[in-house]
XYZ file of C-alpha atoms in Angstrom:
150
model
C -122.588 139.621 -45.879
C -126.200 140.515 -45.534
C -128.675 138.410 -43.653
C -132.405 138.528 -43.246
C -133.241 136.617 -40.075
C -136.834 135.566 -39.570
C -138.177 134.036 -36.384
C -140.473 131.264 -37.540
C -142.926 128.828 -36.036
C -142.202 126.662 -39.067
C -140.289 126.854 -42.349
C -139.328 124.642 -45.246
C -137.418 124.606 -48.528
C -138.635 122.617 -51.520
C -136.633 121.996 -54.695
C -138.260 120.368 -57.742
C -141.113 119.069 -55.592
C -138.807 117.538 -52.948
C -138.684 119.009 -49.447
C -134.988 119.420 -48.581
C -135.325 121.349 -45.313
C -138.090 121.459 -42.730
C -138.125 122.981 -39.233
C -140.554 123.981 -36.513
C -139.663 126.810 -34.086
C -136.433 128.514 -35.041
C -134.852 130.789 -37.605
C -134.961 131.039 -41.373
C -131.830 132.904 -42.440
C -131.477 134.307 -45.951
C -127.834 135.193 -46.603
C -126.320 137.262 -49.402
C -122.580 137.131 -50.058
C -120.376 139.699 -51.789
C -116.780 139.505 -53.029
C -115.433 141.496 -50.068
C -116.735 138.995 -47.492
C -114.211 137.067 -45.411
C -114.041 134.515 -42.620
C -114.189 137.480 -40.225
C -117.637 138.377 -41.593
C -118.728 134.759 -41.243
C -117.532 134.487 -37.641
C -119.083 137.796 -36.582
C -122.448 137.133 -38.261
C -122.780 133.589 -36.969
C -121.941 134.599 -33.389
C -124.363 137.534 -33.577
C -127.237 135.389 -34.864
C -126.723 132.583 -32.340
C -126.796 135.068 -29.421
C -129.547 137.337 -30.834
C -132.288 137.512 -28.189
C -135.472 137.454 -30.250
C -137.416 134.602 -28.631
C -139.872 135.079 -25.799
C -139.120 134.229 -22.181
C -141.689 133.196 -19.564
C -142.979 136.780 -19.392
C -143.230 137.067 -23.172
C -140.245 139.404 -23.460
C -137.655 138.813 -26.192
C -134.866 137.614 -23.908
C -133.963 134.219 -25.347
C -131.714 133.291 -28.258
C -131.982 130.433 -30.741
C -129.327 128.745 -28.622
C -131.403 129.206 -25.444
C -134.520 127.612 -26.926
C -132.585 124.860 -28.741
C -134.373 125.937 -31.913
C -133.656 124.833 -35.449
C -132.181 126.840 -38.319
C -132.459 126.865 -42.094
C -129.871 128.876 -44.062
C -130.699 129.813 -47.646
C -128.311 131.594 -50.004
C -129.972 134.603 -51.639
C -127.877 136.771 -53.947
C -130.789 139.175 -54.432
C -130.079 140.653 -50.985
C -127.350 142.633 -52.755
C -129.721 144.154 -55.316
C -128.884 147.729 -56.272
C -132.056 149.607 -57.175
C -130.819 153.198 -57.446
C -130.976 153.394 -61.241
C -133.939 152.317 -63.329
C -136.392 149.573 -62.517
C -134.271 146.504 -63.110
C -132.119 145.632 -60.078
C -128.408 145.164 -60.559
C -126.662 142.337 -58.726
C -123.118 143.500 -59.429
C -122.189 143.383 -55.706
C -123.313 139.778 -55.287
C -120.407 137.345 -55.377
C -120.175 134.906 -58.267
C -120.576 131.209 -57.403
C -116.822 130.459 -57.317
C -116.490 132.914 -54.411
C -119.962 132.669 -52.911
C -120.282 128.885 -52.591
C -117.209 128.345 -50.361
C -118.211 131.332 -48.182
C -121.802 130.093 -47.940
C -120.615 126.616 -46.953
C -118.194 128.114 -44.406
C -121.047 130.166 -42.938
C -123.220 127.066 -42.547
C -120.339 125.199 -40.851
C -119.688 128.138 -38.523
C -123.386 128.317 -37.608
C -123.325 124.598 -36.798
C -120.226 125.067 -34.653
C -121.626 128.096 -32.806
C -125.065 126.553 -32.378
C -123.791 123.087 -31.501
C -126.182 121.317 -33.840
C -126.894 120.596 -37.498
C -128.209 123.452 -39.628
C -130.496 122.707 -42.551
C -129.981 124.430 -45.883
C -131.382 125.078 -49.283
C -129.262 124.282 -52.335
C -127.021 127.011 -53.697
C -128.139 128.195 -57.142
C -131.318 126.136 -57.220
C -134.826 127.381 -57.839
C -136.149 127.017 -54.312
C -139.635 127.364 -52.911
C -139.237 128.742 -49.397
C -142.267 128.563 -47.129
C -142.490 130.020 -43.656
C -144.757 131.201 -40.932
C -143.060 134.275 -39.517
C -143.624 134.268 -35.765
C -144.414 137.714 -34.446
C -143.648 138.802 -37.113
C -139.982 139.171 -36.214
C -137.577 139.994 -39.038
C -134.066 141.345 -38.461
C -131.684 142.558 -41.181
C -127.937 142.492 -40.498
C -125.101 143.723 -42.709
C -121.586 142.750 -41.589
C -120.048 145.755 -43.306
C -122.044 148.103 -41.054
C -121.961 145.752 -38.042
C -125.685 146.351 -37.646
């Protein structure tokens, strides 16, 4: 799994003119799933994100996690995170899992995030044309790949 984690002061997801997710301070997480991903990847990534200390403390140092600040989260599936761009100018998405594999893993990731965070996580809609809006706070953007554990 690959995730792009963005610390936001606000974020939203709109589908066909209808806002389906809307948060203030928290995280917007874009997640890409590949065929080789397992529940182990889900568990590791969720735990890592929930404990990731990227929010400011009283001195302005990044010492607090999303859990510590009781922030909100939006998770959006994004197969393009597995784009291969080595050859030519048209990205290949061969590593991105097809929907029959990706959807159950995406849903399991959202459930694990809710369990680890102890609150509801908002989402986009898998496979939809989504308009994602955000104000990146910092900016702070972290990229994590479970295969590299970094």
